[in-house]
Amino acid sequence: MFETLLTLLSANFPIYIPILILTSVALIIASISDIRTREVPDLLNYSLIFVAIGLRAIYSAATGEWSFLVSGLVGLGVFFSFALILFYAGQWGGGDSKLLMGMGAMFGIDIKLNIFSNNAANPSFNALNALADSFIINFFVNMLVAGAVYGLIWSIVLAAKNRRELLVAFFEKMREKNIRLVRMIMFAAMFILLILAVFVRDFAYSVMLLSGAIIIYLTVYLWILTKAIEKVCMIKKLPPTKLTEGDWIAEEVYVKNKYICGPKDLGIEREQITLLKRLKVKFVLVKEGIPFIPSFLFGFLLTLAFGGWWIGFIV
């Protein structure tokens, strides 16, 4: 236990002390803020990003190891792209996305993984072990695992309180056109993975492909259930006076056939809130999701304690 923490400290002892301390403090503050207000201050997220790049730049300048700075920039870039996709897909809020970018900058993606280099042709090179040695990749996997467990528990509690309405909403969602399309894509992806699993000679990769098919199946139906829970339990009526910038509006608002705000805005803006107040709109429907930031903290602690434990379930 805590082998990952010891490895980090032994690798670059001076620099990882402030990185670990600052990350821990940032995640604790962000988690408390998300639970209380469903928001993470932009100041916290941007500070984490700039401090991460600053620390890496100072260390690289002092030691001449510029790969340390580059890995931070690569981590920032990769997770910026991933967070952007999740944000515009409507799966994450801006706070979640920016915090993930900060984590990518803090711990970086080591360009010496060499998964796509000549080392991959070396019989002694193990891509899975190389991935397991990457802190940020382990963090990302652990965050997803922690988020799944945490979100499942939260959802079960909400579902138990609203079970009748939830059952009706679930089957209504299953009949929606976009959900049917997602299910068709899911079955096509599963079919491809299963065919590949049959023809791949390496047993470990066959297991990975089969696991991927199962995960896709469970993920899609869990997503549909989450959408049903969201509809039943997480849509609230709020007056404009209680709206905050970035709130996700669940239903389009029109006044005299003029569009004011809606889901496509990806978070309501301050000017729109002011306009709602001026037009004396009584209430709007707001989507209030599960506070996901605590999953970052749980994933971080899991990574420090157990590192790449998940590799053992693949090989």
mmCIF file of C-alpha atoms in Angstrom:
data_model
loop_
_atom_site.group_PDB
_atom_site.id
_atom_site.type_symbol
_atom_site.label_atom_id
_atom_site.label_comp_id
_atom_site.label_asym_id
_atom_site.label_seq_id
_atom_site.Cartn_x
_atom_site.Cartn_y
_atom_site.Cartn_z
ATOM 1 C CA MET A 1 0.000 0.000 0.000
ATOM 2 C CA PHE A 2 1.098 3.596 -0.772
ATOM 3 C CA GLU A 3 3.820 2.296 -3.125
ATOM 4 C CA THR A 4 2.815 4.959 -5.672
ATOM 5 C CA LEU A 5 3.258 7.723 -3.114
ATOM 6 C CA LEU A 6 6.698 6.421 -2.146
ATOM 7 C CA THR A 7 7.678 6.081 -5.817
ATOM 8 C CA LEU A 8 6.705 9.692 -6.524
ATOM 9 C CA LEU A 9 8.691 10.997 -3.585
ATOM 10 C CA SER A 10 11.761 8.925 -4.419
ATOM 11 C CA ALA A 11 11.698 9.911 -8.115
ATOM 12 C CA ASN A 12 11.893 13.684 -7.718
ATOM 13 C CA PHE A 13 11.756 14.247 -3.973
ATOM 14 C CA PRO A 14 11.863 18.058 -3.740
ATOM 15 C CA ILE A 15 9.300 18.870 -6.427
ATOM 16 C CA TYR A 16 6.647 16.265 -5.618
ATOM 17 C CA ILE A 17 6.180 17.439 -2.031
ATOM 18 C CA PRO A 18 4.544 20.761 -3.076
ATOM 19 C CA ILE A 19 2.735 19.033 -5.952
ATOM 20 C CA LEU A 20 1.135 16.469 -3.632
ATOM 21 C CA ILE A 21 0.318 19.015 -0.920
ATOM 22 C CA LEU A 22 -1.200 21.566 -3.315
ATOM 23 C CA THR A 23 -3.190 18.906 -5.167
ATOM 24 C CA SER A 24 -4.574 17.472 -1.917
ATOM 25 C CA VAL A 25 -5.632 20.907 -0.660
ATOM 26 C CA ALA A 26 -7.194 21.830 -4.022
ATOM 27 C CA LEU A 27 -9.182 18.586 -4.235
ATOM 28 C CA ILE A 28 -10.469 18.890 -0.662
ATOM 29 C CA ILE A 29 -11.596 22.500 -1.195
ATOM 30 C CA ALA A 30 -13.135 21.651 -4.578
ATOM 31 C CA SER A 31 -15.018 18.648 -3.141
ATOM 32 C CA ILE A 32 -16.476 20.659 -0.259
ATOM 33 C CA SER A 33 -17.486 23.458 -2.627
ATOM 34 C CA ASP A 34 -19.106 21.038 -5.091
ATOM 35 C CA ILE A 35 -21.140 19.283 -2.386
ATOM 36 C CA ARG A 36 -22.310 22.555 -0.847
ATOM 37 C CA THR A 37 -22.931 24.708 -3.915
ATOM 38 C CA ARG A 38 -22.552 22.364 -6.940
ATOM 39 C CA GLU A 39 -19.810 24.716 -8.120
ATOM 40 C CA VAL A 40 -16.017 24.810 -8.130
ATOM 41 C CA PRO A 41 -14.490 28.312 -8.144
ATOM 42 C CA ASP A 42 -12.706 29.174 -11.391
ATOM 43 C CA LEU A 43 -9.981 30.800 -9.302
ATOM 44 C CA LEU A 44 -9.167 27.429 -7.735
ATOM 45 C CA ASN A 45 -9.074 25.579 -11.062
ATOM 46 C CA TYR A 46 -7.016 28.165 -12.919
ATOM 47 C CA SER A 47 -4.644 28.513 -9.972
ATOM 48 C CA LEU A 48 -4.044 24.757 -10.012
ATOM 49 C CA ILE A 49 -3.204 24.851 -13.735
ATOM 50 C CA PHE A 50 -0.868 27.854 -13.559
ATOM 51 C CA VAL A 51 0.851 26.679 -10.368
ATOM 52 C CA ALA A 52 1.410 23.239 -11.922
ATOM 53 C CA ILE A 53 3.021 24.643 -15.069
ATOM 54 C CA GLY A 54 4.964 27.170 -12.979
ATOM 55 C CA LEU A 55 6.397 24.505 -10.669
ATOM 56 C CA ARG A 56 7.357 22.315 -13.609
ATOM 57 C CA ALA A 57 8.968 25.251 -15.428
ATOM 58 C CA ILE A 58 10.999 26.251 -12.352
ATOM 59 C CA TYR A 59 12.130 22.666 -11.747
ATOM 60 C CA SER A 60 13.059 22.177 -15.416
ATOM 61 C CA ALA A 61 15.015 25.445 -15.505
ATOM 62 C CA ALA A 62 16.876 24.527 -12.313
ATOM 63 C CA THR A 63 17.757 20.966 -13.326
ATOM 64 C CA GLY A 64 17.835 21.150 -17.118
ATOM 65 C CA GLU A 65 15.265 18.315 -17.322
ATOM 66 C CA TRP A 66 12.890 19.997 -19.772
ATOM 67 C CA SER A 67 10.991 16.759 -20.312
ATOM 68 C CA PHE A 68 9.451 17.409 -16.887
ATOM 69 C CA LEU A 69 7.837 20.625 -18.189
ATOM 70 C CA VAL A 70 6.882 19.006 -21.491
ATOM 71 C CA SER A 71 5.093 16.129 -19.720
ATOM 72 C CA GLY A 72 3.022 18.678 -17.786
ATOM 73 C CA LEU A 73 2.086 20.504 -20.986
ATOM 74 C CA VAL A 74 1.226 17.192 -22.666
ATOM 75 C CA GLY A 75 -0.946 16.222 -19.686
ATOM 76 C CA LEU A 76 -2.692 19.591 -19.817
ATOM 77 C CA GLY A 77 -3.275 19.296 -23.559
ATOM 78 C CA VAL A 78 -4.550 15.715 -23.498
ATOM 79 C CA PHE A 79 -6.969 16.302 -20.642
ATOM 80 C CA PHE A 80 -8.042 19.648 -22.094
ATOM 81 C CA SER A 81 -9.127 17.792 -25.243
ATOM 82 C CA PHE A 82 -10.865 15.059 -23.267
ATOM 83 C CA ALA A 83 -12.580 17.520 -20.912
ATOM 84 C CA LEU A 84 -13.733 19.601 -23.885
ATOM 85 C CA ILE A 85 -15.420 16.564 -25.427
ATOM 86 C CA LEU A 86 -17.197 15.702 -22.169
ATOM 87 C CA PHE A 87 -18.237 19.325 -21.616
ATOM 88 C CA TYR A 88 -19.758 19.812 -25.063
ATOM 89 C CA ALA A 89 -21.368 16.373 -24.839
ATOM 90 C CA GLY A 90 -23.183 17.720 -21.792
ATOM 91 C CA GLN A 91 -21.707 15.075 -19.484
ATOM 92 C CA TRP A 92 -19.504 17.350 -17.358
ATOM 93 C CA GLY A 93 -19.702 20.884 -16.118
ATOM 94 C CA GLY A 94 -17.008 23.484 -16.585
ATOM 95 C CA GLY A 95 -15.664 23.007 -13.057
ATOM 96 C CA ASP A 96 -15.104 19.267 -13.551
ATOM 97 C CA SER A 97 -13.397 19.871 -16.895
ATOM 98 C CA LYS A 98 -11.039 22.563 -15.615
ATOM 99 C CA LEU A 99 -10.086 20.529 -12.553
ATOM 100 C CA LEU A 100 -9.214 17.545 -14.757
ATOM 101 C CA MET A 101 -6.988 19.844 -16.831
ATOM 102 C CA GLY A 102 -5.300 20.969 -13.611
ATOM 103 C CA MET A 103 -4.618 17.366 -12.616
ATOM 104 C CA GLY A 104 -3.164 16.673 -16.065
ATOM 105 C CA ALA A 105 -0.835 19.652 -15.694
ATOM 106 C CA MET A 106 0.156 18.730 -12.133
ATOM 107 C CA PHE A 107 1.155 15.126 -12.797
ATOM 108 C CA GLY A 108 1.705 15.178 -16.547
ATOM 109 C CA ILE A 109 1.871 12.394 -19.081
ATOM 110 C CA ASP A 110 5.392 11.049 -19.289
ATOM 111 C CA ILE A 111 6.462 11.131 -22.927
ATOM 112 C CA LYS A 112 8.929 8.358 -22.076
ATOM 113 C CA LEU A 113 6.066 5.835 -21.976
ATOM 114 C CA ASN A 114 7.171 5.083 -25.584
ATOM 115 C CA ILE A 115 4.081 3.014 -26.338
ATOM 116 C CA PHE A 116 4.217 4.113 -29.958
ATOM 117 C CA SER A 117 7.993 4.072 -30.301
ATOM 118 C CA ASN A 118 10.524 1.397 -31.208
ATOM 119 C CA ASN A 119 10.354 0.031 -27.658
ATOM 120 C CA ALA A 120 6.932 -1.383 -28.476
ATOM 121 C CA ALA A 121 8.648 -3.879 -30.796
ATOM 122 C CA ASN A 122 10.958 -4.999 -27.997
ATOM 123 C CA PRO A 123 9.785 -8.347 -26.568
ATOM 124 C CA SER A 124 10.634 -7.146 -23.059
ATOM 125 C CA PHE A 125 8.443 -4.041 -23.451
ATOM 126 C CA ASN A 126 5.060 -4.336 -21.759
ATOM 127 C CA ALA A 127 2.599 -1.599 -22.715
ATOM 128 C CA LEU A 128 0.301 -2.372 -19.792
ATOM 129 C CA ASN A 129 3.124 -2.069 -17.285
ATOM 130 C CA ALA A 130 4.178 1.205 -18.906
ATOM 131 C CA LEU A 131 0.645 2.531 -18.504
ATOM 132 C CA ALA A 132 0.477 1.277 -14.921
ATOM 133 C CA ASP A 133 3.569 3.334 -14.072
ATOM 134 C CA SER A 134 1.863 6.568 -15.155
ATOM 135 C CA PHE A 135 0.359 8.375 -12.158
ATOM 136 C CA ILE A 136 -2.125 10.444 -14.173
ATOM 137 C CA ILE A 137 -3.434 7.426 -16.108
ATOM 138 C CA ASN A 138 -3.866 5.493 -12.869
ATOM 139 C CA PHE A 139 -5.591 8.533 -11.374
ATOM 140 C CA PHE A 140 -7.960 8.749 -14.333
ATOM 141 C CA VAL A 141 -8.911 5.060 -14.081
ATOM 142 C CA ASN A 142 -9.275 5.252 -10.294
ATOM 143 C CA MET A 143 -11.360 8.418 -10.615
ATOM 144 C CA LEU A 144 -13.742 6.646 -12.998
ATOM 145 C CA VAL A 145 -13.978 3.639 -10.684
ATOM 146 C CA ALA A 146 -14.522 5.824 -7.616
ATOM 147 C CA GLY A 147 -17.007 7.951 -9.554
ATOM 148 C CA ALA A 148 -18.940 4.875 -10.673
ATOM 149 C CA VAL A 149 -19.220 3.514 -7.121
ATOM 150 C CA TYR A 150 -19.941 6.927 -5.611
ATOM 151 C CA GLY A 151 -22.472 7.813 -8.316
ATOM 152 C CA LEU A 152 -24.119 4.399 -8.054
ATOM 153 C CA ILE A 153 -24.609 4.747 -4.300
ATOM 154 C CA TRP A 154 -25.978 8.272 -4.738
ATOM 155 C CA SER A 155 -28.292 7.090 -7.526
ATOM 156 C CA ILE A 156 -29.535 4.084 -5.539
ATOM 157 C CA VAL A 157 -30.525 6.346 -2.666
ATOM 158 C CA LEU A 158 -32.365 8.702 -5.029
ATOM 159 C CA ALA A 159 -33.967 5.794 -6.904
ATOM 160 C CA ALA A 160 -35.206 4.200 -3.684
ATOM 161 C CA LYS A 161 -36.907 7.442 -2.722
ATOM 162 C CA ASN A 162 -38.582 7.826 -6.127
ATOM 163 C CA ARG A 163 -38.867 4.239 -7.404
ATOM 164 C CA ARG A 164 -42.341 4.434 -8.994
ATOM 165 C CA GLU A 165 -41.684 7.583 -10.971
ATOM 166 C CA LEU A 166 -38.232 6.271 -11.907
ATOM 167 C CA LEU A 167 -39.561 3.053 -13.473
ATOM 168 C CA VAL A 168 -41.946 5.007 -15.696
ATOM 169 C CA ALA A 169 -39.204 7.464 -16.688
ATOM 170 C CA PHE A 170 -36.740 4.629 -17.500
ATOM 171 C CA PHE A 171 -39.034 2.974 -20.061
ATOM 172 C CA GLU A 172 -39.954 6.365 -21.510
ATOM 173 C CA LYS A 173 -36.240 7.011 -22.050
ATOM 174 C CA MET A 174 -35.787 3.609 -23.715
ATOM 175 C CA ARG A 175 -38.370 4.587 -26.333
ATOM 176 C CA GLU A 176 -36.722 7.905 -27.206
ATOM 177 C CA LYS A 177 -35.256 8.123 -30.720
ATOM 178 C CA ASN A 178 -31.743 9.170 -29.631
ATOM 179 C CA ILE A 179 -31.624 6.430 -26.976
ATOM 180 C CA ARG A 180 -32.594 3.797 -29.553
ATOM 181 C CA LEU A 181 -29.768 5.064 -31.761
ATOM 182 C CA VAL A 182 -27.279 4.816 -28.879
ATOM 183 C CA ARG A 183 -28.400 1.238 -28.193
ATOM 184 C CA MET A 184 -27.919 0.310 -31.862
ATOM 185 C CA ILE A 185 -24.394 1.756 -31.793
ATOM 186 C CA MET A 186 -23.751 -0.093 -28.521
ATOM 187 C CA PHE A 187 -24.753 -3.471 -29.988
ATOM 188 C CA ALA A 188 -22.639 -2.806 -33.105
ATOM 189 C CA ALA A 189 -19.592 -1.947 -30.961
ATOM 190 C CA MET A 190 -20.140 -5.026 -28.797
ATOM 191 C CA PHE A 191 -20.411 -7.240 -31.888
ATOM 192 C CA ILE A 192 -17.116 -5.890 -33.268
ATOM 193 C CA LEU A 193 -15.327 -6.392 -29.930
ATOM 194 C CA LEU A 194 -16.665 -9.939 -29.580
ATOM 195 C CA ILE A 195 -15.539 -10.842 -33.122
ATOM 196 C CA LEU A 196 -12.085 -9.400 -32.430
ATOM 197 C CA ALA A 197 -11.910 -11.322 -29.139
ATOM 198 C CA VAL A 198 -12.473 -14.581 -31.026
ATOM 199 C CA PHE A 199 -9.716 -13.950 -33.577
ATOM 200 C CA VAL A 200 -7.071 -12.330 -31.351
ATOM 201 C CA ARG A 201 -4.447 -14.916 -30.423
ATOM 202 C CA ASP A 202 -3.239 -13.259 -27.235
ATOM 203 C CA PHE A 203 -5.435 -14.407 -24.331
ATOM 204 C CA ALA A 204 -4.851 -11.215 -22.338
ATOM 205 C CA TYR A 205 -6.079 -9.044 -25.192
ATOM 206 C CA SER A 206 -9.078 -11.327 -25.725
ATOM 207 C CA VAL A 207 -10.020 -10.814 -22.090
ATOM 208 C CA MET A 208 -9.573 -7.062 -22.523
ATOM 209 C CA LEU A 209 -11.875 -7.037 -25.559
ATOM 210 C CA LEU A 210 -14.527 -9.136 -23.808
ATOM 211 C CA SER A 211 -14.290 -6.882 -20.777
ATOM 212 C CA GLY A 212 -14.691 -3.881 -23.062
ATOM 213 C CA ALA A 213 -17.885 -5.342 -24.550
ATOM 214 C CA ILE A 214 -19.352 -5.968 -21.099
ATOM 215 C CA ILE A 215 -18.363 -2.498 -19.906
ATOM 216 C CA ILE A 216 -19.990 -0.879 -22.963
ATOM 217 C CA TYR A 217 -23.236 -2.784 -22.323
ATOM 218 C CA LEU A 218 -23.374 -1.903 -18.633
ATOM 219 C CA THR A 219 -22.319 1.691 -19.248
ATOM 220 C CA VAL A 220 -25.091 2.368 -21.772
ATOM 221 C CA TYR A 221 -27.870 1.017 -19.550
ATOM 222 C CA LEU A 222 -26.424 2.744 -16.515
ATOM 223 C CA TRP A 223 -26.397 5.958 -18.574
ATOM 224 C CA ILE A 224 -30.085 5.469 -19.476
ATOM 225 C CA LEU A 225 -30.894 4.844 -15.816
ATOM 226 C CA THR A 226 -28.946 7.958 -14.877
ATOM 227 C CA LYS A 227 -30.949 9.992 -17.402
ATOM 228 C CA ALA A 228 -34.172 8.664 -15.864
ATOM 229 C CA ILE A 229 -32.963 9.507 -12.361
ATOM 230 C CA GLU A 230 -31.951 12.937 -13.612
ATOM 231 C CA LYS A 231 -35.435 13.533 -15.015
ATOM 232 C CA VAL A 232 -37.213 12.386 -11.862
ATOM 233 C CA CYS A 233 -34.863 13.534 -9.107
ATOM 234 C CA MET A 234 -32.525 16.203 -10.427
ATOM 235 C CA ILE A 235 -34.719 18.720 -12.218
ATOM 236 C CA LYS A 236 -35.661 21.628 -9.987
ATOM 237 C CA LYS A 237 -37.773 24.744 -10.384
ATOM 238 C CA LEU A 238 -35.791 27.821 -9.412
ATOM 239 C CA PRO A 239 -36.640 31.520 -9.594
ATOM 240 C CA PRO A 240 -34.115 33.662 -11.520
ATOM 241 C CA THR A 241 -32.967 35.206 -8.223
ATOM 242 C CA LYS A 242 -31.520 31.828 -7.176
ATOM 243 C CA LEU A 243 -29.778 31.049 -10.456
ATOM 244 C CA THR A 244 -26.001 31.196 -10.663
ATOM 245 C CA GLU A 245 -23.813 31.523 -13.734
ATOM 246 C CA GLY A 246 -23.117 28.110 -15.240
ATOM 247 C CA ASP A 247 -26.352 26.447 -14.077
ATOM 248 C CA TRP A 248 -27.605 23.880 -16.593
ATOM 249 C CA ILE A 249 -31.066 24.853 -17.841
ATOM 250 C CA ALA A 250 -33.196 21.756 -18.469
ATOM 251 C CA GLU A 251 -35.872 23.303 -20.687
ATOM 252 C CA GLU A 252 -35.871 26.133 -23.199
ATOM 253 C CA VAL A 253 -37.292 29.439 -21.976
ATOM 254 C CA TYR A 254 -39.116 31.753 -24.381
ATOM 255 C CA VAL A 255 -40.741 35.089 -23.658
ATOM 256 C CA LYS A 256 -43.039 36.409 -26.406
ATOM 257 C CA ASN A 257 -41.504 33.891 -28.827
ATOM 258 C CA LYS A 258 -38.024 35.212 -28.072
ATOM 259 C CA TYR A 259 -35.437 32.648 -26.951
ATOM 260 C CA ILE A 260 -33.896 33.492 -23.574
ATOM 261 C CA CYS A 261 -31.991 30.380 -22.443
ATOM 262 C CA GLY A 262 -31.989 26.596 -22.647
ATOM 263 C CA PRO A 263 -29.978 23.347 -22.593
ATOM 264 C CA LYS A 264 -28.006 24.204 -25.743
ATOM 265 C CA ASP A 265 -26.310 27.095 -23.916
ATOM 266 C CA LEU A 266 -24.144 24.656 -21.917
ATOM 267 C CA GLY A 267 -24.637 26.720 -18.783
ATOM 268 C CA ILE A 268 -26.596 29.930 -18.299
ATOM 269 C CA GLU A 269 -24.699 33.210 -18.526
ATOM 270 C CA ARG A 270 -24.928 36.223 -16.234
ATOM 271 C CA GLU A 271 -26.590 38.352 -18.924
ATOM 272 C CA GLN A 272 -29.306 35.721 -19.389
ATOM 273 C CA ILE A 273 -30.030 35.663 -15.649
ATOM 274 C CA THR A 274 -30.338 39.454 -15.656
ATOM 275 C CA LEU A 275 -32.710 39.253 -18.628
ATOM 276 C CA LEU A 276 -34.882 36.641 -16.879
ATOM 277 C CA LYS A 277 -35.182 38.915 -13.858
ATOM 278 C CA ARG A 278 -36.019 41.934 -15.992
ATOM 279 C CA LEU A 279 -38.692 39.997 -17.883
ATOM 280 C CA LYS A 280 -40.095 38.772 -14.543
ATOM 281 C CA VAL A 281 -39.921 35.079 -15.411
ATOM 282 C CA LYS A 282 -41.241 33.244 -12.346
ATOM 283 C CA PHE A 283 -39.093 30.116 -12.571
ATOM 284 C CA VAL A 284 -36.946 27.948 -14.851
ATOM 285 C CA LEU A 285 -36.171 24.245 -14.791
ATOM 286 C CA VAL A 286 -32.582 23.629 -13.706
ATOM 287 C CA LYS A 287 -30.642 20.378 -13.995
ATOM 288 C CA GLU A 288 -28.861 19.618 -10.728
ATOM 289 C CA GLY A 289 -26.423 16.752 -11.197
ATOM 290 C CA ILE A 290 -24.568 14.583 -8.730
ATOM 291 C CA PRO A 291 -21.561 16.463 -7.315
ATOM 292 C CA PHE A 292 -18.785 14.587 -9.136
ATOM 293 C CA ILE A 293 -15.715 16.383 -7.789
ATOM 294 C CA PRO A 294 -15.461 14.135 -4.676
ATOM 295 C CA SER A 295 -14.694 11.332 -7.147
ATOM 296 C CA PHE A 296 -11.506 13.211 -8.046
ATOM 297 C CA LEU A 297 -10.474 13.172 -4.392
ATOM 298 C CA PHE A 298 -11.359 9.493 -3.938
ATOM 299 C CA GLY A 299 -9.530 8.615 -7.173
ATOM 300 C CA PHE A 300 -6.482 10.581 -6.041
ATOM 301 C CA LEU A 301 -6.368 8.751 -2.697
ATOM 302 C CA LEU A 302 -6.881 5.391 -4.419
ATOM 303 C CA THR A 303 -3.967 6.139 -6.735
ATOM 304 C CA LEU A 304 -1.645 7.109 -3.891
ATOM 305 C CA ALA A 305 -2.584 3.966 -1.973
ATOM 306 C CA PHE A 306 -2.914 1.317 -4.686
ATOM 307 C CA GLY A 307 -1.567 2.784 -7.950
ATOM 308 C CA GLY A 308 -2.290 0.600 -10.981
ATOM 309 C CA TRP A 309 -4.171 -2.157 -9.146
ATOM 310 C CA TRP A 310 -6.596 -2.365 -12.099
ATOM 311 C CA ILE A 311 -3.918 -3.893 -14.342
ATOM 312 C CA GLY A 312 -4.256 -7.115 -12.344
ATOM 313 C CA PHE A 313 -7.848 -7.486 -13.549
ATOM 314 C CA ILE A 314 -6.804 -7.229 -17.198
ATOM 315 C CA VAL A 315 -3.767 -9.518 -17.414
#
